């Protein structure tokens, strides 16, 4: 194949990702954050950053439409998402069908769960397609591989010099792989990847260099491994910010603290919902970023924030961390008051804060104390909150 070629990409993201579900985080793996950015956003970004890609079609689970929209991905080459099928093979066929009207010359099929695919791996696949019908990035198998019929005893030892682990993106000439998928869809056999369908259809599949960093996120521990790989690519630095806030009591029957409404003899007075704990936390994150305070981003003079939920402010601060390629390491808040009692609500507060920041509740600490009946808090005139935020950001110097 010579001359200019149009290249389309199918990103397969229709799985439920249940094996990678972490304790306290029920999101499918493709929507979980990896160093502050959703896995699917990272995977899509690897192709959106390239000038040689003509179209990208995401294949998503029908139940994840809102999650996908929340990623905020925008690019004129990005086609509307299509819904996947009962298995990976059916999902890829849905993506190929959606690309039919575009008639691309080449198509790359990428697993959403491989968010660290290097540009040189993509380059190698595209280059190979100039002379091959299909291209498959691989890495040599380095472990000794044993075969067992019953899963209890070794039947044989494989020759690992002939074995390779397959990765994505797998590349094809579009008309050929579409035809192969349509025929394979009528077979009782289920294929585990697209190169297997190409082989079955009689296409020659060229091997291209994969990468040991092009890992597939399958289990919870794979997130930690991916975080370490990202840290090696972009040196990070830890920054710490502090926040302090105070609000007096006013006539009412409940207070908002840490994103939780707690019945009380009074409410807290403020322009928003006066959640003193979330205000302190928000300012702590802004402080770590060098981004001023809440008043800078949400002026109390602006009527749209009157009575607003303070979680809006915290979500914004956490979003700035993600935008800068960072992550929140931990949040720590101390609430000072004589009443109401904080202890019974700590777990609910941690969950609310963690949800707003897209982190694990284990990264949130809530502590409460009194002022031993001294000062305005001791006189039950208001509540004080002090907070610290630890944030990892790409090193700028």
mmCIF file of C-alpha atoms in Angstrom:
data_model
loop_
_atom_site.group_PDB
_atom_site.id
_atom_site.type_symbol
_atom_site.label_atom_id
_atom_site.label_comp_id
_atom_site.label_asym_id
_atom_site.label_seq_id
_atom_site.Cartn_x
_atom_site.Cartn_y
_atom_site.Cartn_z
ATOM 1 C CA UNK A 1 0.000 0.000 0.000
ATOM 2 C CA UNK A 2 1.484 3.362 -1.057
ATOM 3 C CA UNK A 3 0.433 7.002 -0.946
ATOM 4 C CA UNK A 4 -1.607 8.861 1.689
ATOM 5 C CA UNK A 5 -3.714 6.614 3.891
ATOM 6 C CA UNK A 6 -6.643 7.352 6.130
ATOM 7 C CA UNK A 7 -6.283 5.689 9.513
ATOM 8 C CA UNK A 8 -9.146 5.008 11.895
ATOM 9 C CA UNK A 9 -8.933 3.782 15.468
ATOM 10 C CA UNK A 10 -11.422 1.672 17.407
ATOM 11 C CA UNK A 11 -11.017 1.897 21.180
ATOM 12 C CA UNK A 12 -12.763 -1.059 22.814
ATOM 13 C CA UNK A 13 -14.152 0.081 26.177
ATOM 14 C CA UNK A 14 -17.387 -1.905 26.511
ATOM 15 C CA UNK A 15 -16.344 -4.212 29.339
ATOM 16 C CA UNK A 16 -17.507 -3.929 32.926
ATOM 17 C CA UNK A 17 -13.950 -4.095 34.271
ATOM 18 C CA UNK A 18 -15.048 -6.038 37.348
ATOM 19 C CA UNK A 19 -11.737 -7.836 37.922
ATOM 20 C CA UNK A 20 -9.988 -4.493 38.381
ATOM 21 C CA UNK A 21 -12.568 -3.118 40.813
ATOM 22 C CA UNK A 22 -10.839 -1.853 43.930
ATOM 23 C CA UNK A 23 -12.257 -1.803 47.432
ATOM 24 C CA UNK A 24 -14.336 1.347 47.842
ATOM 25 C CA UNK A 25 -14.300 2.172 44.111
ATOM 26 C CA UNK A 26 -17.061 0.552 42.067
ATOM 27 C CA UNK A 27 -16.280 2.359 38.806
ATOM 28 C CA UNK A 28 -15.379 0.217 35.773
ATOM 29 C CA UNK A 29 -11.610 0.221 35.313
ATOM 30 C CA UNK A 30 -11.706 2.325 32.138
ATOM 31 C CA UNK A 31 -13.302 5.205 34.083
ATOM 32 C CA UNK A 32 -11.093 5.016 37.156
ATOM 33 C CA UNK A 33 -8.385 7.637 37.554
ATOM 34 C CA UNK A 34 -4.765 6.828 36.813
ATOM 35 C CA UNK A 35 -2.496 9.588 38.145
ATOM 36 C CA UNK A 36 -5.481 11.935 38.071
ATOM 37 C CA UNK A 37 -6.736 11.098 34.572
ATOM 38 C CA UNK A 38 -9.315 8.447 33.656
ATOM 39 C CA UNK A 39 -7.851 5.317 32.051
ATOM 40 C CA UNK A 40 -10.049 5.718 28.966
ATOM 41 C CA UNK A 41 -9.033 9.371 28.584
ATOM 42 C CA UNK A 42 -5.372 8.363 28.634
ATOM 43 C CA UNK A 43 -5.938 5.636 26.050
ATOM 44 C CA UNK A 44 -7.899 7.927 23.752
ATOM 45 C CA UNK A 45 -5.318 10.662 24.240
ATOM 46 C CA UNK A 46 -2.547 8.450 22.861
ATOM 47 C CA UNK A 47 -4.324 8.603 19.489
ATOM 48 C CA UNK A 48 -5.914 12.057 19.709
ATOM 49 C CA UNK A 49 -2.404 13.478 20.100
ATOM 50 C CA UNK A 50 -1.397 12.103 16.700
ATOM 51 C CA UNK A 51 -1.811 14.055 13.458
ATOM 52 C CA UNK A 52 -1.937 10.893 11.311
ATOM 53 C CA UNK A 53 -5.209 9.606 12.802
ATOM 54 C CA UNK A 54 -8.335 10.428 10.784
ATOM 55 C CA UNK A 55 -11.132 9.101 13.013
ATOM 56 C CA UNK A 56 -11.547 7.501 16.403
ATOM 57 C CA UNK A 57 -14.645 5.559 17.440
ATOM 58 C CA UNK A 58 -15.058 4.513 21.078
ATOM 59 C CA UNK A 59 -17.061 1.359 21.748
ATOM 60 C CA UNK A 60 -18.642 1.634 25.187
ATOM 61 C CA UNK A 61 -21.065 -0.231 27.398
ATOM 62 C CA UNK A 62 -24.622 1.057 26.977
ATOM 63 C CA UNK A 63 -24.790 1.465 30.757
ATOM 64 C CA UNK A 64 -21.745 3.766 30.765
ATOM 65 C CA UNK A 65 -23.030 6.552 28.509
ATOM 66 C CA UNK A 66 -23.068 9.136 31.296
ATOM 67 C CA UNK A 67 -19.622 8.096 32.499
ATOM 68 C CA UNK A 68 -18.251 8.522 28.984
ATOM 69 C CA UNK A 69 -19.861 11.950 28.548
ATOM 70 C CA UNK A 70 -18.382 13.039 31.889
ATOM 71 C CA UNK A 71 -14.872 12.534 30.466
ATOM 72 C CA UNK A 72 -15.408 15.668 28.382
ATOM 73 C CA UNK A 73 -13.444 14.408 25.381
ATOM 74 C CA UNK A 74 -13.675 16.741 22.408
ATOM 75 C CA UNK A 75 -12.030 16.502 18.983
ATOM 76 C CA UNK A 76 -13.481 16.794 15.454
ATOM 77 C CA UNK A 77 -12.037 13.359 14.629
ATOM 78 C CA UNK A 78 -13.826 11.748 17.560
ATOM 79 C CA UNK A 79 -16.944 9.941 16.344
ATOM 80 C CA UNK A 80 -20.002 9.348 18.541
ATOM 81 C CA UNK A 81 -19.585 6.322 20.786
ATOM 82 C CA UNK A 82 -21.239 3.072 19.753
ATOM 83 C CA UNK A 83 -22.523 0.437 22.124
ATOM 84 C CA UNK A 84 -20.620 -2.808 22.440
ATOM 85 C CA UNK A 85 -21.927 -6.344 22.222
ATOM 86 C CA UNK A 86 -21.978 -9.403 24.449
ATOM 87 C CA UNK A 87 -18.234 -9.995 24.054
ATOM 88 C CA UNK A 88 -15.131 -8.276 22.725
ATOM 89 C CA UNK A 89 -15.553 -9.743 19.245
ATOM 90 C CA UNK A 90 -19.074 -8.334 18.935
ATOM 91 C CA UNK A 91 -17.921 -4.969 20.270
ATOM 92 C CA UNK A 92 -15.156 -4.675 17.675
ATOM 93 C CA UNK A 93 -17.628 -5.564 14.912
ATOM 94 C CA UNK A 94 -19.888 -2.756 16.144
ATOM 95 C CA UNK A 95 -16.962 -0.345 15.834
ATOM 96 C CA UNK A 96 -16.043 -1.597 12.375
ATOM 97 C CA UNK A 97 -19.647 -1.226 11.247
ATOM 98 C CA UNK A 98 -19.746 2.361 12.518
ATOM 99 C CA UNK A 99 -16.624 3.129 10.462
ATOM 100 C CA UNK A 100 -18.162 1.692 7.291
ATOM 101 C CA UNK A 101 -19.348 5.033 5.875
ATOM 102 C CA UNK A 102 -15.855 6.540 6.408
ATOM 103 C CA UNK A 103 -14.129 3.765 4.432
ATOM 104 C CA UNK A 104 -10.722 4.185 6.083
ATOM 105 C CA UNK A 105 -7.722 2.528 4.472
ATOM 106 C CA UNK A 106 -6.374 1.221 7.766
ATOM 107 C CA UNK A 107 -7.879 0.543 11.160
ATOM 108 C CA UNK A 108 -6.125 0.160 14.494
ATOM 109 C CA UNK A 109 -8.003 -1.726 17.216
ATOM 110 C CA UNK A 110 -6.984 -0.749 20.728
ATOM 111 C CA UNK A 111 -8.015 -2.042 24.149
ATOM 112 C CA UNK A 112 -9.103 0.777 26.459
ATOM 113 C CA UNK A 113 -7.301 -1.042 29.275
ATOM 114 C CA UNK A 114 -3.888 -0.269 27.724
ATOM 115 C CA UNK A 115 -3.554 3.431 28.595
ATOM 116 C CA UNK A 116 0.256 3.579 28.419
ATOM 117 C CA UNK A 117 0.730 2.549 24.792
ATOM 118 C CA UNK A 118 3.925 4.251 23.549
ATOM 119 C CA UNK A 119 3.904 6.205 20.326
ATOM 120 C CA UNK A 120 6.649 4.031 18.869
ATOM 121 C CA UNK A 121 4.440 0.944 19.221
ATOM 122 C CA UNK A 122 1.709 2.678 17.220
ATOM 123 C CA UNK A 123 4.306 3.822 14.674
ATOM 124 C CA UNK A 124 5.551 0.272 14.225
ATOM 125 C CA UNK A 125 2.074 -1.096 13.525
ATOM 126 C CA UNK A 126 1.269 1.619 10.973
ATOM 127 C CA UNK A 127 4.628 1.210 9.242
ATOM 128 C CA UNK A 128 4.189 -2.570 8.958
ATOM 129 C CA UNK A 129 0.816 -2.146 7.257
ATOM 130 C CA UNK A 130 2.561 -0.586 4.253
ATOM 131 C CA UNK A 131 3.507 -4.108 3.229
ATOM 132 C CA UNK A 132 1.500 -6.444 5.453
ATOM 133 C CA UNK A 133 -2.186 -7.352 5.624
ATOM 134 C CA UNK A 134 -2.200 -7.150 9.412
ATOM 135 C CA UNK A 135 0.216 -6.126 12.148
ATOM 136 C CA UNK A 136 0.453 -7.286 15.743
ATOM 137 C CA UNK A 137 2.691 -5.694 18.407
ATOM 138 C CA UNK A 138 4.253 -8.339 20.627
ATOM 139 C CA UNK A 139 6.881 -8.864 23.297
ATOM 140 C CA UNK A 140 8.857 -12.119 23.593
ATOM 141 C CA UNK A 141 7.765 -14.456 26.382
ATOM 142 C CA UNK A 142 10.558 -14.599 28.943
ATOM 143 C CA UNK A 143 9.028 -16.999 31.468
ATOM 144 C CA UNK A 144 9.294 -20.742 30.983
ATOM 145 C CA UNK A 145 5.829 -21.883 29.882
ATOM 146 C CA UNK A 146 4.421 -25.233 30.989
ATOM 147 C CA UNK A 147 1.502 -27.067 29.421
ATOM 148 C CA UNK A 148 -0.906 -29.089 31.544
ATOM 149 C CA UNK A 149 -3.934 -31.074 30.458
ATOM 150 C CA UNK A 150 -5.535 -31.427 33.874
ATOM 151 C CA UNK A 151 -4.163 -28.325 35.598
ATOM 152 C CA UNK A 152 -2.415 -30.510 38.168
ATOM 153 C CA UNK A 153 0.642 -32.000 36.471
ATOM 154 C CA UNK A 154 2.970 -30.799 33.714
ATOM 155 C CA UNK A 155 2.356 -32.349 30.321
ATOM 156 C CA UNK A 156 5.037 -30.474 28.364
ATOM 157 C CA UNK A 157 7.409 -27.520 28.391
ATOM 158 C CA UNK A 158 6.931 -25.079 25.541
ATOM 159 C CA UNK A 159 9.767 -23.649 23.460
ATOM 160 C CA UNK A 160 9.565 -20.047 24.624
ATOM 161 C CA UNK A 161 11.761 -18.859 21.739
ATOM 162 C CA UNK A 162 8.706 -19.270 19.506
ATOM 163 C CA UNK A 163 6.219 -17.623 21.903
ATOM 164 C CA UNK A 164 5.158 -13.982 21.945
ATOM 165 C CA UNK A 165 2.656 -12.052 24.072
ATOM 166 C CA UNK A 166 0.167 -10.066 21.994
ATOM 167 C CA UNK A 167 -0.614 -6.400 22.661
ATOM 168 C CA UNK A 168 -2.698 -3.660 21.065
ATOM 169 C CA UNK A 169 -3.192 -1.693 18.892
ATOM 170 C CA UNK A 170 -3.557 -4.404 16.304
ATOM 171 C CA UNK A 171 -3.585 -3.003 12.790
ATOM 172 C CA UNK A 172 -5.410 -4.096 9.642
ATOM 173 C CA UNK A 173 -6.473 -2.995 6.205
ATOM 174 C CA UNK A 174 -10.043 -2.000 6.850
ATOM 175 C CA UNK A 175 -11.943 -3.887 4.105
ATOM 176 C CA UNK A 176 -10.148 -7.145 4.934
ATOM 177 C CA UNK A 177 -10.716 -7.114 8.685
ATOM 178 C CA UNK A 178 -14.348 -6.012 8.285
ATOM 179 C CA UNK A 179 -14.967 -8.929 5.935
ATOM 180 C CA UNK A 180 -13.164 -11.326 8.277
ATOM 181 C CA UNK A 181 -15.163 -10.121 11.293
ATOM 182 C CA UNK A 182 -18.466 -10.466 9.453
ATOM 183 C CA UNK A 183 -17.636 -14.071 8.542
ATOM 184 C CA UNK A 184 -16.299 -14.874 12.021
ATOM 185 C CA UNK A 185 -19.505 -13.545 13.560
ATOM 186 C CA UNK A 186 -21.394 -16.414 11.941
ATOM 187 C CA UNK A 187 -19.103 -19.026 13.480
ATOM 188 C CA UNK A 188 -19.795 -20.776 16.820
ATOM 189 C CA UNK A 189 -16.200 -20.155 17.843
ATOM 190 C CA UNK A 190 -15.338 -17.056 19.904
ATOM 191 C CA UNK A 191 -12.046 -15.341 19.073
ATOM 192 C CA UNK A 192 -10.075 -13.620 21.837
ATOM 193 C CA UNK A 193 -8.440 -10.959 19.686
ATOM 194 C CA UNK A 194 -8.594 -9.525 16.202
ATOM 195 C CA UNK A 195 -5.276 -10.971 15.063
ATOM 196 C CA UNK A 196 -6.762 -14.425 15.695
ATOM 197 C CA UNK A 197 -9.654 -13.567 13.365
ATOM 198 C CA UNK A 198 -7.178 -12.351 10.738
ATOM 199 C CA UNK A 199 -5.206 -15.607 11.034
ATOM 200 C CA UNK A 200 -8.409 -17.652 10.727
ATOM 201 C CA UNK A 201 -9.377 -15.659 7.633
ATOM 202 C CA UNK A 202 -6.028 -16.441 5.982
ATOM 203 C CA UNK A 203 -4.447 -13.024 6.368
ATOM 204 C CA UNK A 204 -0.720 -12.736 6.996
ATOM 205 C CA UNK A 205 -0.078 -11.111 10.377
ATOM 206 C CA UNK A 206 3.283 -9.373 10.762
ATOM 207 C CA UNK A 207 4.898 -9.107 14.192
ATOM 208 C CA UNK A 208 5.964 -5.632 15.274
ATOM 209 C CA UNK A 209 7.774 -4.497 18.429
ATOM 210 C CA UNK A 210 5.580 -4.126 21.483
ATOM 211 C CA UNK A 211 6.678 -2.627 24.793
ATOM 212 C CA UNK A 212 6.930 -3.835 28.363
ATOM 213 C CA UNK A 213 5.315 -0.562 29.436
ATOM 214 C CA UNK A 214 2.257 -1.242 27.261
ATOM 215 C CA UNK A 215 0.576 -3.111 30.108
ATOM 216 C CA UNK A 216 -3.058 -4.142 30.239
ATOM 217 C CA UNK A 217 -4.921 -3.154 33.386
ATOM 218 C CA UNK A 218 -6.803 -6.235 34.531
ATOM 219 C CA UNK A 219 -6.468 -6.455 38.320
ATOM 220 C CA UNK A 220 -6.425 -3.785 41.076
ATOM 221 C CA UNK A 221 -2.657 -4.114 41.530
ATOM 222 C CA UNK A 222 -2.157 -3.149 37.875
ATOM 223 C CA UNK A 223 -3.142 0.415 38.756
ATOM 224 C CA UNK A 224 -0.214 0.659 41.168
ATOM 225 C CA UNK A 225 2.122 -0.725 38.513
ATOM 226 C CA UNK A 226 0.848 1.779 35.961
ATOM 227 C CA UNK A 227 1.291 4.629 38.465
ATOM 228 C CA UNK A 228 4.925 3.590 38.937
ATOM 229 C CA UNK A 229 5.509 3.528 35.183
ATOM 230 C CA UNK A 230 4.017 6.989 34.809
ATOM 231 C CA UNK A 231 6.183 8.285 37.642
ATOM 232 C CA UNK A 232 9.268 7.032 35.810
ATOM 233 C CA UNK A 233 8.226 8.843 32.627
ATOM 234 C CA UNK A 234 7.380 12.145 34.306
ATOM 235 C CA UNK A 235 9.226 12.936 37.548
ATOM 236 C CA UNK A 236 6.747 14.046 40.172
ATOM 237 C CA UNK A 237 7.055 16.284 43.184
ATOM 238 C CA UNK A 238 4.914 16.346 46.299
ATOM 239 C CA UNK A 239 3.366 19.639 47.310
ATOM 240 C CA UNK A 240 1.436 20.389 50.483
ATOM 241 C CA UNK A 241 -1.245 23.004 51.053
ATOM 242 C CA UNK A 242 -3.143 24.075 54.142
ATOM 243 C CA UNK A 243 -6.606 25.494 54.622
ATOM 244 C CA UNK A 244 -8.423 27.194 57.473
ATOM 245 C CA UNK A 245 -12.037 28.267 57.706
ATOM 246 C CA UNK A 246 -14.532 29.379 60.313
ATOM 247 C CA UNK A 247 -18.278 29.950 60.199
ATOM 248 C CA UNK A 248 -20.608 31.185 62.936
ATOM 249 C CA UNK A 249 -23.877 29.545 63.845
ATOM 250 C CA UNK A 250 -27.184 30.948 62.659
ATOM 251 C CA UNK A 251 -30.821 30.067 63.144
ATOM 252 C CA UNK A 252 -31.504 26.633 61.674
ATOM 253 C CA UNK A 253 -31.817 22.944 62.418
ATOM 254 C CA UNK A 254 -28.860 21.283 60.651
ATOM 255 C CA UNK A 255 -25.255 21.903 59.638
ATOM 256 C CA UNK A 256 -23.370 20.737 56.559
ATOM 257 C CA UNK A 257 -19.975 19.279 57.469
ATOM 258 C CA UNK A 258 -17.712 17.268 55.195
ATOM 259 C CA UNK A 259 -20.474 16.958 52.622
ATOM 260 C CA UNK A 260 -22.902 15.470 55.147
ATOM 261 C CA UNK A 261 -26.009 17.121 56.593
ATOM 262 C CA UNK A 262 -26.060 16.702 60.390
ATOM 263 C CA UNK A 263 -29.125 17.593 62.487
ATOM 264 C CA UNK A 264 -28.302 20.314 65.024
ATOM 265 C CA UNK A 265 -29.802 23.158 66.992
ATOM 266 C CA UNK A 266 -28.368 25.668 64.496
ATOM 267 C CA UNK A 267 -27.032 25.903 60.976
ATOM 268 C CA UNK A 268 -23.767 27.497 59.833
ATOM 269 C CA UNK A 269 -23.935 30.979 58.369
ATOM 270 C CA UNK A 270 -22.355 31.601 54.977
ATOM 271 C CA UNK A 271 -22.989 32.529 51.352
ATOM 272 C CA UNK A 272 -22.939 28.869 50.231
ATOM 273 C CA UNK A 273 -24.027 25.985 52.443
ATOM 274 C CA UNK A 274 -21.186 27.100 54.785
ATOM 275 C CA UNK A 275 -19.587 23.643 54.954
ATOM 276 C CA UNK A 276 -16.550 24.726 56.923
ATOM 277 C CA UNK A 277 -14.774 21.381 56.490
ATOM 278 C CA UNK A 278 -15.071 21.312 52.701
ATOM 279 C CA UNK A 279 -14.045 24.966 52.503
ATOM 280 C CA UNK A 280 -10.865 24.264 54.441
ATOM 281 C CA UNK A 281 -10.117 21.202 52.301
ATOM 282 C CA UNK A 282 -10.737 23.100 49.090
ATOM 283 C CA UNK A 283 -8.407 25.892 50.135
ATOM 284 C CA UNK A 284 -5.779 23.313 51.092
ATOM 285 C CA UNK A 285 -5.851 21.852 47.575
ATOM 286 C CA UNK A 286 -5.767 25.291 45.983
ATOM 287 C CA UNK A 287 -2.824 26.085 48.241
ATOM 288 C CA UNK A 288 -0.880 23.029 47.084
ATOM 289 C CA UNK A 289 -1.509 24.129 43.486
ATOM 290 C CA UNK A 290 -0.667 27.786 44.126
ATOM 291 C CA UNK A 291 -4.177 28.666 42.941
ATOM 292 C CA UNK A 292 -5.362 31.123 45.598
ATOM 293 C CA UNK A 293 -8.498 30.355 47.582
ATOM 294 C CA UNK A 294 -12.215 29.710 47.163
ATOM 295 C CA UNK A 295 -12.986 33.413 46.931
ATOM 296 C CA UNK A 296 -10.823 33.686 43.821
ATOM 297 C CA UNK A 297 -12.676 30.921 41.979
ATOM 298 C CA UNK A 298 -16.157 31.341 43.513
ATOM 299 C CA UNK A 299 -16.568 34.974 44.631
ATOM 300 C CA UNK A 300 -19.146 35.414 47.424
ATOM 301 C CA UNK A 301 -20.335 38.494 45.523
ATOM 302 C CA UNK A 302 -21.610 36.206 42.740
ATOM 303 C CA UNK A 303 -25.285 35.365 43.482
ATOM 304 C CA UNK A 304 -25.077 32.012 41.647
ATOM 305 C CA UNK A 305 -23.154 30.563 44.609
ATOM 306 C CA UNK A 306 -25.725 31.583 47.208
ATOM 307 C CA UNK A 307 -26.706 28.402 49.049
ATOM 308 C CA UNK A 308 -24.542 26.291 46.720
ATOM 309 C CA UNK A 309 -23.281 22.890 47.815
ATOM 310 C CA UNK A 310 -19.649 23.211 48.844
ATOM 311 C CA UNK A 311 -18.901 19.936 47.090
ATOM 312 C CA UNK A 312 -18.919 22.016 43.877
ATOM 313 C CA UNK A 313 -15.853 23.886 45.138
ATOM 314 C CA UNK A 314 -14.046 20.698 46.164
ATOM 315 C CA UNK A 315 -14.765 19.003 42.827
ATOM 316 C CA UNK A 316 -13.345 22.036 41.030
ATOM 317 C CA UNK A 317 -10.141 22.004 43.091
ATOM 318 C CA UNK A 318 -9.656 18.266 42.534
ATOM 319 C CA UNK A 319 -10.299 18.793 38.819
ATOM 320 C CA UNK A 320 -7.444 21.305 38.646
ATOM 321 C CA UNK A 321 -5.124 18.665 40.066
ATOM 322 C CA UNK A 322 -6.174 16.232 37.327
ATOM 323 C CA UNK A 323 -5.821 18.882 34.610
ATOM 324 C CA UNK A 324 -2.200 19.390 35.610
ATOM 325 C CA UNK A 325 -1.497 15.666 35.427
ATOM 326 C CA UNK A 326 -1.304 15.242 39.180
ATOM 327 C CA UNK A 327 -3.053 13.280 41.859
ATOM 328 C CA UNK A 328 -4.255 13.833 45.398
ATOM 329 C CA UNK A 329 -2.153 11.750 47.769
ATOM 330 C CA UNK A 330 -4.140 12.401 50.940
ATOM 331 C CA UNK A 331 -6.476 14.874 52.616
ATOM 332 C CA UNK A 332 -6.569 15.556 56.353
ATOM 333 C CA UNK A 333 -9.118 17.753 58.112
ATOM 334 C CA UNK A 334 -9.624 18.620 61.770
ATOM 335 C CA UNK A 335 -12.985 19.978 62.914
ATOM 336 C CA UNK A 336 -13.121 22.006 66.135
ATOM 337 C CA UNK A 337 -16.476 22.349 67.863
ATOM 338 C CA UNK A 338 -18.337 21.511 71.074
ATOM 339 C CA UNK A 339 -21.356 20.272 69.120
ATOM 340 C CA UNK A 340 -22.631 18.523 67.095
ATOM 341 C CA UNK A 341 -20.836 15.232 67.650
ATOM 342 C CA UNK A 342 -18.662 14.416 64.636
ATOM 343 C CA UNK A 343 -17.680 10.808 65.345
ATOM 344 C CA UNK A 344 -20.883 9.109 64.152
ATOM 345 C CA UNK A 345 -20.571 10.867 60.777
ATOM 346 C CA UNK A 346 -16.867 10.399 60.009
ATOM 347 C CA UNK A 347 -17.264 7.477 57.582
ATOM 348 C CA UNK A 348 -20.019 9.258 55.656
ATOM 349 C CA UNK A 349 -17.837 12.377 55.438
ATOM 350 C CA UNK A 350 -14.873 10.376 54.162
ATOM 351 C CA UNK A 351 -17.045 8.776 51.499
ATOM 352 C CA UNK A 352 -18.464 12.136 50.388
ATOM 353 C CA UNK A 353 -15.042 13.766 50.184
ATOM 354 C CA UNK A 354 -13.489 10.795 48.420
ATOM 355 C CA UNK A 355 -16.298 10.763 45.882
ATOM 356 C CA UNK A 356 -15.902 14.464 45.127
ATOM 357 C CA UNK A 357 -12.154 14.035 44.612
ATOM 358 C CA UNK A 358 -12.275 10.648 42.831
ATOM 359 C CA UNK A 359 -9.930 9.066 45.369
ATOM 360 C CA UNK A 360 -10.194 6.197 47.816
ATOM 361 C CA UNK A 361 -11.745 6.946 51.227
ATOM 362 C CA UNK A 362 -8.517 5.535 52.664
ATOM 363 C CA UNK A 363 -6.810 8.714 51.480
ATOM 364 C CA UNK A 364 -9.102 10.894 53.605
ATOM 365 C CA UNK A 365 -8.716 11.530 57.339
ATOM 366 C CA UNK A 366 -11.343 13.256 59.485
ATOM 367 C CA UNK A 367 -10.550 14.234 63.064
ATOM 368 C CA UNK A 368 -12.647 16.135 65.574
ATOM 369 C CA UNK A 369 -11.828 17.877 68.814
ATOM 370 C CA UNK A 370 -13.217 20.499 71.156
ATOM 371 C CA UNK A 371 -11.591 23.687 72.401
ATOM 372 C CA UNK A 372 -12.255 22.713 76.012
ATOM 373 C CA UNK A 373 -15.009 25.351 76.201
ATOM 374 C CA UNK A 374 -12.508 28.131 75.432
ATOM 375 C CA UNK A 375 -13.030 30.881 72.855
ATOM 376 C CA UNK A 376 -15.939 31.264 70.449
ATOM 377 C CA UNK A 377 -16.034 27.541 69.631
ATOM 378 C CA UNK A 378 -16.099 26.811 73.355
ATOM 379 C CA UNK A 379 -19.030 29.183 73.702
ATOM 380 C CA UNK A 380 -20.745 27.241 70.869
ATOM 381 C CA UNK A 381 -20.820 30.256 68.592
ATOM 382 C CA UNK A 382 -19.412 28.510 65.531
ATOM 383 C CA UNK A 383 -17.138 25.831 64.059
ATOM 384 C CA UNK A 384 -13.513 25.891 62.908
ATOM 385 C CA UNK A 385 -11.893 23.541 60.384
ATOM 386 C CA UNK A 386 -8.226 23.128 59.542
ATOM 387 C CA UNK A 387 -7.069 21.016 56.608
ATOM 388 C CA UNK A 388 -3.965 19.776 54.853
ATOM 389 C CA UNK A 389 -3.731 18.449 51.308
ATOM 390 C CA UNK A 390 -0.823 16.485 49.882
ATOM 391 C CA UNK A 391 -0.693 16.520 46.083
ATOM 392 C CA UNK A 392 1.683 14.981 43.530
ATOM 393 C CA UNK A 393 2.310 17.100 40.454
ATOM 394 C CA UNK A 394 4.682 16.822 37.481
ATOM 395 C CA UNK A 395 7.945 18.560 38.339
ATOM 396 C CA UNK A 396 8.024 21.939 36.623
ATOM 397 C CA UNK A 397 11.689 22.865 37.028
#
